[in-house]
CSV table of C-alpha atoms and ligand atoms in Angstrom, one decimal:
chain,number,residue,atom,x,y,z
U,29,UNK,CA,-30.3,-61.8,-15.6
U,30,UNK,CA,-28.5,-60.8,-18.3
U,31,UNK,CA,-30.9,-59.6,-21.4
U,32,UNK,CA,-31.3,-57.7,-24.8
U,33,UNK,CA,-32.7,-54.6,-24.6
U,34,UNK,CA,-34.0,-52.5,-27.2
U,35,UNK,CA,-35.3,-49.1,-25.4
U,36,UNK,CA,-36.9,-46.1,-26.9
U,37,UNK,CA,-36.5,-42.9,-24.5
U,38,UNK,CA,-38.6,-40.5,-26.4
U,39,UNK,CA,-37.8,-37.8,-24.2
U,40,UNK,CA,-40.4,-34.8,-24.8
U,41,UNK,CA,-42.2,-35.8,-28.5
U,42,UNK,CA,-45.4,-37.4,-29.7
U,43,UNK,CA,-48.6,-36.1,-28.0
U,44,UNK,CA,-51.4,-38.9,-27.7
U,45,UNK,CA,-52.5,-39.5,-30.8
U,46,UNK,CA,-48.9,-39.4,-32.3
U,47,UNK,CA,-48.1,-42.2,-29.8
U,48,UNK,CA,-51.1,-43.7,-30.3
U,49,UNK,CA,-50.2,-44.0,-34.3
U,50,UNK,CA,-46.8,-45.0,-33.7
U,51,UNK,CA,-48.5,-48.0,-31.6
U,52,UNK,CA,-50.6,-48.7,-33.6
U,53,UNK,CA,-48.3,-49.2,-36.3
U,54,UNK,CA,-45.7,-51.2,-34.1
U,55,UNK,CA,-48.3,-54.0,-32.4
U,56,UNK,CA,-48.9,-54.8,-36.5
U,57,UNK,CA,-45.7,-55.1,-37.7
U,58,UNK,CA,-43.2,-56.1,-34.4
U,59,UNK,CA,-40.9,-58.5,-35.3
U,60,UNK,CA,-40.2,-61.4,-33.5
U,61,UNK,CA,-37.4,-61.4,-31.2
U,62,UNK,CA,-35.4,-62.7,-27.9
U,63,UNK,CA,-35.1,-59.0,-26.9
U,64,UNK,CA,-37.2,-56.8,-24.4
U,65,UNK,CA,-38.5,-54.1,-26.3
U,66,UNK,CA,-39.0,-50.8,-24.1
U,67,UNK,CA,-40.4,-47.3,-24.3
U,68,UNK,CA,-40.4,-44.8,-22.5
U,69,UNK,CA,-43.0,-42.0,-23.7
U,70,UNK,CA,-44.6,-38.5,-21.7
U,71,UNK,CA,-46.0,-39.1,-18.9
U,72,UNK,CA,-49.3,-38.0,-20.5
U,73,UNK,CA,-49.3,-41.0,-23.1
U,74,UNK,CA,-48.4,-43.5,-20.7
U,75,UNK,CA,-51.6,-44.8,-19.5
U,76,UNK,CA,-52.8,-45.5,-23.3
U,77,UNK,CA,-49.5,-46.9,-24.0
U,78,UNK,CA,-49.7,-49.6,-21.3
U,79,UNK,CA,-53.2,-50.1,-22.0
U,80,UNK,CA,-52.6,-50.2,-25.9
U,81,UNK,CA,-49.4,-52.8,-26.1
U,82,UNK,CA,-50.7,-54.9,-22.7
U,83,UNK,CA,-51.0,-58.0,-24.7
U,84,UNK,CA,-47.9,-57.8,-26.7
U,85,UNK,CA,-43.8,-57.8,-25.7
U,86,UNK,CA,-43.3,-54.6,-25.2
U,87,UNK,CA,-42.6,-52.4,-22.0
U,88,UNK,CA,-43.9,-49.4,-21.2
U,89,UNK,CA,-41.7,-47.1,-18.8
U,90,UNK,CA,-41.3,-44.1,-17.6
U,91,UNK,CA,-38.5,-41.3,-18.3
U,92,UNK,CA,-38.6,-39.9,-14.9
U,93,UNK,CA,-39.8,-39.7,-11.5
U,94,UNK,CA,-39.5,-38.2,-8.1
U,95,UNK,CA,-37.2,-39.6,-5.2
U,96,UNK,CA,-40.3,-38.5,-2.5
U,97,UNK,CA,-42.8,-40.7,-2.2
U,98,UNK,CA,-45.5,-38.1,-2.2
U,99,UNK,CA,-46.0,-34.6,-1.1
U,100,UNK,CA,-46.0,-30.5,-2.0
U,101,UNK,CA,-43.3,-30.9,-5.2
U,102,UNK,CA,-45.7,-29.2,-8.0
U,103,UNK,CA,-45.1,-31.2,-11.2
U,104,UNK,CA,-43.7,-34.2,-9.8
U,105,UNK,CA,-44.7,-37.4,-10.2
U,106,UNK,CA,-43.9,-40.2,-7.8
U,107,UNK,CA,-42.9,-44.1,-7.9
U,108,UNK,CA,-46.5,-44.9,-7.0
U,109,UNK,CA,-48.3,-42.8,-9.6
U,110,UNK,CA,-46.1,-44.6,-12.0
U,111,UNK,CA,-47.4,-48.1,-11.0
U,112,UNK,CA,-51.4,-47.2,-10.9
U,113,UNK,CA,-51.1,-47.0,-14.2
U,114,UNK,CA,-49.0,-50.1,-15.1
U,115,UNK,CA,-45.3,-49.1,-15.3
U,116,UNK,CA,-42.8,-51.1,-13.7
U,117,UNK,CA,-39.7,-49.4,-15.0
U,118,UNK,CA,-38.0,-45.8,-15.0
U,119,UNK,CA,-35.2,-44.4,-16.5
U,120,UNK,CA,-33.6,-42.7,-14.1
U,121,UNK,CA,-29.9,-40.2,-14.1
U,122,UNK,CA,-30.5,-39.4,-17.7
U,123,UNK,CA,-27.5,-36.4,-19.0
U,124,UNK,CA,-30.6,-34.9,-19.7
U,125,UNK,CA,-31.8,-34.7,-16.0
U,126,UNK,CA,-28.5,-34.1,-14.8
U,127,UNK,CA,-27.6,-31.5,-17.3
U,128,UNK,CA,-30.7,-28.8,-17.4
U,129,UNK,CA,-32.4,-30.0,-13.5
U,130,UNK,CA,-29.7,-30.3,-12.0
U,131,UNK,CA,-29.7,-34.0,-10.6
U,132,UNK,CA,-26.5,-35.1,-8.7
U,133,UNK,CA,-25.3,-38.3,-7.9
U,134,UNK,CA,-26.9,-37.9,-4.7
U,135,UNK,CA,-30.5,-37.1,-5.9
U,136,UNK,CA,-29.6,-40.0,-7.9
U,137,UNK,CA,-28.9,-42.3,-5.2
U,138,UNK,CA,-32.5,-41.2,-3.3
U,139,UNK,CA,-34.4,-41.7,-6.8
U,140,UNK,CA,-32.9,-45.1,-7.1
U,141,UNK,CA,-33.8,-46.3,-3.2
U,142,UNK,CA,-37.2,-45.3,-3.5
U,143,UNK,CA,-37.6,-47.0,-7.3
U,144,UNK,CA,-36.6,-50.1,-5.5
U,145,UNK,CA,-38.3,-49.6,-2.3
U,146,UNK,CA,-41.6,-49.6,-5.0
U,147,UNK,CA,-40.5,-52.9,-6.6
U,148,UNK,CA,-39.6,-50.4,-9.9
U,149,UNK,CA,-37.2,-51.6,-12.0
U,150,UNK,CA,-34.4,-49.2,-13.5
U,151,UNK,CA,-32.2,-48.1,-16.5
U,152,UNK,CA,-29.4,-46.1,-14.8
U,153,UNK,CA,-27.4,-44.0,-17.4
U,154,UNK,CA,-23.8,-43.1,-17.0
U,155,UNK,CA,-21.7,-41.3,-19.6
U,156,UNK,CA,-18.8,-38.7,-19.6
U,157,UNK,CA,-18.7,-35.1,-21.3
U,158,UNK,CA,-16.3,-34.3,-24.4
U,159,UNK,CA,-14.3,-32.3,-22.2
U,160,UNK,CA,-13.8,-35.4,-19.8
U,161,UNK,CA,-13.4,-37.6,-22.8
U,162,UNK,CA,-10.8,-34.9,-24.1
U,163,UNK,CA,-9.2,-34.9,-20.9
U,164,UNK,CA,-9.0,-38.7,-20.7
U,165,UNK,CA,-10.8,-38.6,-17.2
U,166,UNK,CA,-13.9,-40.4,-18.8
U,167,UNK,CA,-13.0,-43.8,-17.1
U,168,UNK,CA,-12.7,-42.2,-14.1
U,169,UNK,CA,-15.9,-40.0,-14.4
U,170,UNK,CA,-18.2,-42.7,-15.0
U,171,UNK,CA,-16.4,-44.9,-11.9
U,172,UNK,CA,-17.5,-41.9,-10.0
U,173,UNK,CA,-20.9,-41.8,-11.1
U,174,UNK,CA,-21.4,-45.7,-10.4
U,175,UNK,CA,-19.7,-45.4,-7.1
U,176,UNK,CA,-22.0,-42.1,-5.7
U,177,UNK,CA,-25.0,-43.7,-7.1
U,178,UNK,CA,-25.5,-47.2,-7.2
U,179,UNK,CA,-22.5,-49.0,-5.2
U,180,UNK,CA,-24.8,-48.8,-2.2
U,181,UNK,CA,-27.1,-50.9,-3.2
U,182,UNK,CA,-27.0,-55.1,-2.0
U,183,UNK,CA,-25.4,-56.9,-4.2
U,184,UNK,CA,-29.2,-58.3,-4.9
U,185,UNK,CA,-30.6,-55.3,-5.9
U,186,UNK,CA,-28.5,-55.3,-9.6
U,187,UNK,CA,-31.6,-57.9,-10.9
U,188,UNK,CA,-33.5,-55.1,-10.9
U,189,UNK,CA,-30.9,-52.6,-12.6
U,190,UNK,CA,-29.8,-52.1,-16.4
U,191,UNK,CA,-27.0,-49.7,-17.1
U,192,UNK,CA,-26.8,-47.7,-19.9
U,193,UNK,CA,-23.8,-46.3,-21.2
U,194,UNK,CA,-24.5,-42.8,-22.9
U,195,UNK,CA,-21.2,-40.4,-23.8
U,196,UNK,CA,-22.9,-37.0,-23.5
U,197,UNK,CA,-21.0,-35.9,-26.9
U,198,UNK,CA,-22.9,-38.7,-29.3
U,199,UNK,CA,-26.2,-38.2,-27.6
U,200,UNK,CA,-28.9,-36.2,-30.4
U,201,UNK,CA,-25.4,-34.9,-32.1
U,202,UNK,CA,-25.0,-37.7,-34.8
U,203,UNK,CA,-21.3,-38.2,-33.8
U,204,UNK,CA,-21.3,-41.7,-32.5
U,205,UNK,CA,-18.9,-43.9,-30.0
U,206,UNK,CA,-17.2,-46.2,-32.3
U,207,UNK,CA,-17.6,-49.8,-31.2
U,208,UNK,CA,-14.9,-50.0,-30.4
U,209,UNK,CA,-15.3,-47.3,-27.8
U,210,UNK,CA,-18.5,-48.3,-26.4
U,211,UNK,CA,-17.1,-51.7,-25.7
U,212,UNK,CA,-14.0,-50.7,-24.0
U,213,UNK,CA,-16.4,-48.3,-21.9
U,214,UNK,CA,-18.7,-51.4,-21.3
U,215,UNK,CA,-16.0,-53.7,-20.6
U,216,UNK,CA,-14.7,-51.2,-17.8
U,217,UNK,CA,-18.3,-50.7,-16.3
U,218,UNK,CA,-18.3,-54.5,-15.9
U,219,UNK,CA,-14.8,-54.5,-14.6
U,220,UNK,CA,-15.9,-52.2,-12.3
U,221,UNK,CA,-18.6,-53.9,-10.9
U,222,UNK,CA,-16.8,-57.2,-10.5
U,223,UNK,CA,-14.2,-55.2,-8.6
U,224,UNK,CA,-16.9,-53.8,-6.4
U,225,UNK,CA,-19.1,-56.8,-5.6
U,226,UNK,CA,-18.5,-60.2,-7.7
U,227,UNK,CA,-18.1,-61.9,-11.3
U,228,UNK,CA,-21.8,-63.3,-11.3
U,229,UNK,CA,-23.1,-60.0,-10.1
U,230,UNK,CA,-21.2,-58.1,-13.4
U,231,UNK,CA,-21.5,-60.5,-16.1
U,232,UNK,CA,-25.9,-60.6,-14.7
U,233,UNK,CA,-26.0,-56.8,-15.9
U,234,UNK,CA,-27.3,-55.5,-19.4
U,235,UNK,CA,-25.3,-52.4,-20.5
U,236,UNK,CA,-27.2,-50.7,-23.0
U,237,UNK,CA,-25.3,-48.4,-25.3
U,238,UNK,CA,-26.9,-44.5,-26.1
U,239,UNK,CA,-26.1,-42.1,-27.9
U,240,UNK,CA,-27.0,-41.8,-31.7
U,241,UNK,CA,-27.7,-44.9,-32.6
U,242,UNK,CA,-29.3,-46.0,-35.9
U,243,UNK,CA,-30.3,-48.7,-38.1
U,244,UNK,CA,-26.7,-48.1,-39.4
U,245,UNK,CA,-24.5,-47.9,-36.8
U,246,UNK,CA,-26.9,-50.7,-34.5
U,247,UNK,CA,-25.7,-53.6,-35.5
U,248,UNK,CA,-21.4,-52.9,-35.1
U,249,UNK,CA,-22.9,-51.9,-31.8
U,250,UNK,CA,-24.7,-54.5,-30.7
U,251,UNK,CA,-22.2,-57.4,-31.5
U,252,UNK,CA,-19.8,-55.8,-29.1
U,253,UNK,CA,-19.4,-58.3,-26.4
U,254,UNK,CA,-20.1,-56.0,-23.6
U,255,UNK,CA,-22.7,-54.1,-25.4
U,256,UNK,CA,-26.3,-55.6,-24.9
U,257,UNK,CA,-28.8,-53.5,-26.6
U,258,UNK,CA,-29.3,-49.6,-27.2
U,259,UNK,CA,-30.9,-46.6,-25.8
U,260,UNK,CA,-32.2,-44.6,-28.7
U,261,UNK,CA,-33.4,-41.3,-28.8
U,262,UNK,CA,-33.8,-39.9,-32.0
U,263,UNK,CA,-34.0,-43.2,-34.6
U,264,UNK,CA,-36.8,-44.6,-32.2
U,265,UNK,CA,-39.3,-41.8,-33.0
U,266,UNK,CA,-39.8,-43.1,-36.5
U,267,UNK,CA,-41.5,-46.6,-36.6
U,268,UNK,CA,-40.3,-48.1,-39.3
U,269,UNK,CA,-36.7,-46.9,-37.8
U,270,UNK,CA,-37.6,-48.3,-34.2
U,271,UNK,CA,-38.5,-51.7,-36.1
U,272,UNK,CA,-34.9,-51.9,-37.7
U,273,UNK,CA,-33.1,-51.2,-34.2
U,274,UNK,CA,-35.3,-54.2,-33.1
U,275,UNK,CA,-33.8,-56.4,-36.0
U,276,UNK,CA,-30.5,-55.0,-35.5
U,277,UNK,CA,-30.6,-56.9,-32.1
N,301,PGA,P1,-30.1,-40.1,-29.2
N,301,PGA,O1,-30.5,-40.1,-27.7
N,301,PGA,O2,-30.3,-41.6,-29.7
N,301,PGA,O3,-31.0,-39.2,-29.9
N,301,PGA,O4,-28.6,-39.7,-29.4
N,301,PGA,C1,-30.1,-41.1,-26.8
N,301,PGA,C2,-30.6,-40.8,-25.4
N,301,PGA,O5,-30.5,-39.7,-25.0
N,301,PGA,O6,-31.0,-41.7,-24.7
């Protein structure tokens, strides 16, 4: 069902006790909202994050994991490992991954049948480059990317997935989409998906927007009709930030 969705991807910052501080911190002063708050922190702090924010709305999950579901892949870690310590969500074809370990759409695809085949839910990003963008083939990139990816799944399976739109060009750069960008991105995504499989399947889907987001910029954002919550990098490090994206929704 459709939801808002704050979600922090910390990507590789805060050792324990920095998480530990910024949880701290959080659990006193969350504000009340409709949204799901999510996090995604190291692997290492994820244990004392689940156990830390258990009793409270907020989601511990994981940045990354292996499409195997066990074997000889030295610093892996698999769908399994994930959930003996309480997470229930992964974030799976960041630009990140794709960009400097070289996952393709077709790692992609495996990761994603073997989250699901472990009852894990997932945040799947999409997103062009500036030279794509530049070249106006951006639409056409991130049809591609849903297509090789995702468009195998049963139409069932999208409960379980949130999209998140991140343009490789605003992520950690400060240069933003415009709302006005996002939203026609967003609104194609969903197009796209209603093409593929059905109305009620599209509008079900949360399409997070990433990609230097900030207590400035969030709320424009947000209020896009397409757009239903963020995927921050940067601006969720800082508590007192990360508490502002979550008003901002
Ligand atoms: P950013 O990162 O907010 O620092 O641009 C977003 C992301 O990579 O998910």
């Amino acid at each position: 069902m459709r939801k808002n969705i704050i979600a922090a991807n910390w990507k590789m910052y805060k050792n324990l006790a920095e998480a530990n501080d910024f949880f701290t911190f959080l659990i006193e002063k969350l504000p009340k909202t409709k949204a799901e708050i999510l996090i995604a922190p190291s692997f290492t702090s994820l244990w004392h994050a689940f156990e830390t924010t258990r009793e409270y709305p907020v989601e511990i999950i994981a940045q990354n994991m292996h499409q195997e579901e066990q074997g000889a892949f030295t610093g892996e870690i698999s769908a399994a490992m994930l959930k003996s310590v309480g997470i229930q969500r992964v974030i799976l074809g960041h630009s990140e991954r794709r960009e400097y370990f070289g996952e393709t759409d077709a790692t992609l695809k495996a990761k994603v049948e073997t989250a699901l085949k472990n009852d894990m839910k997932i945040i799947f990003c999409i997103g062009e480059k500036l030279e794509q963008r530049k070249a106006n083939t951006h639409f056409e990139l991130v049809q591609h990317q849903l297509q090789n990816a995702l468009f195998q799944l049963d139409k069932n399976d999208w409960q379980h997935i949130v999209l998140a739109y991140e343009p490789v060009w605003a992520i950690g750069t400060g240069e933003t989409a415009s709302p006005e960008q996002a939203q026609e991105m967003h609104q194609f995504i969903r197009k796209t998906i209603a093409n593929y499989y059905d109305l009620e399947t599209a509008n079900g889907i949360s399409i997070l927007y990433g990609g230097s987001v900030k207590p400035t910029n969030a709320q424009a954002l947000f209020s896009q009709p397409d757009i239903d919550g963020g995927l921050v990098g940067g601006a969720s490090l800082d508590v007192d930030s990360f508490i502002e994206l979550i008003k901002a929704i």
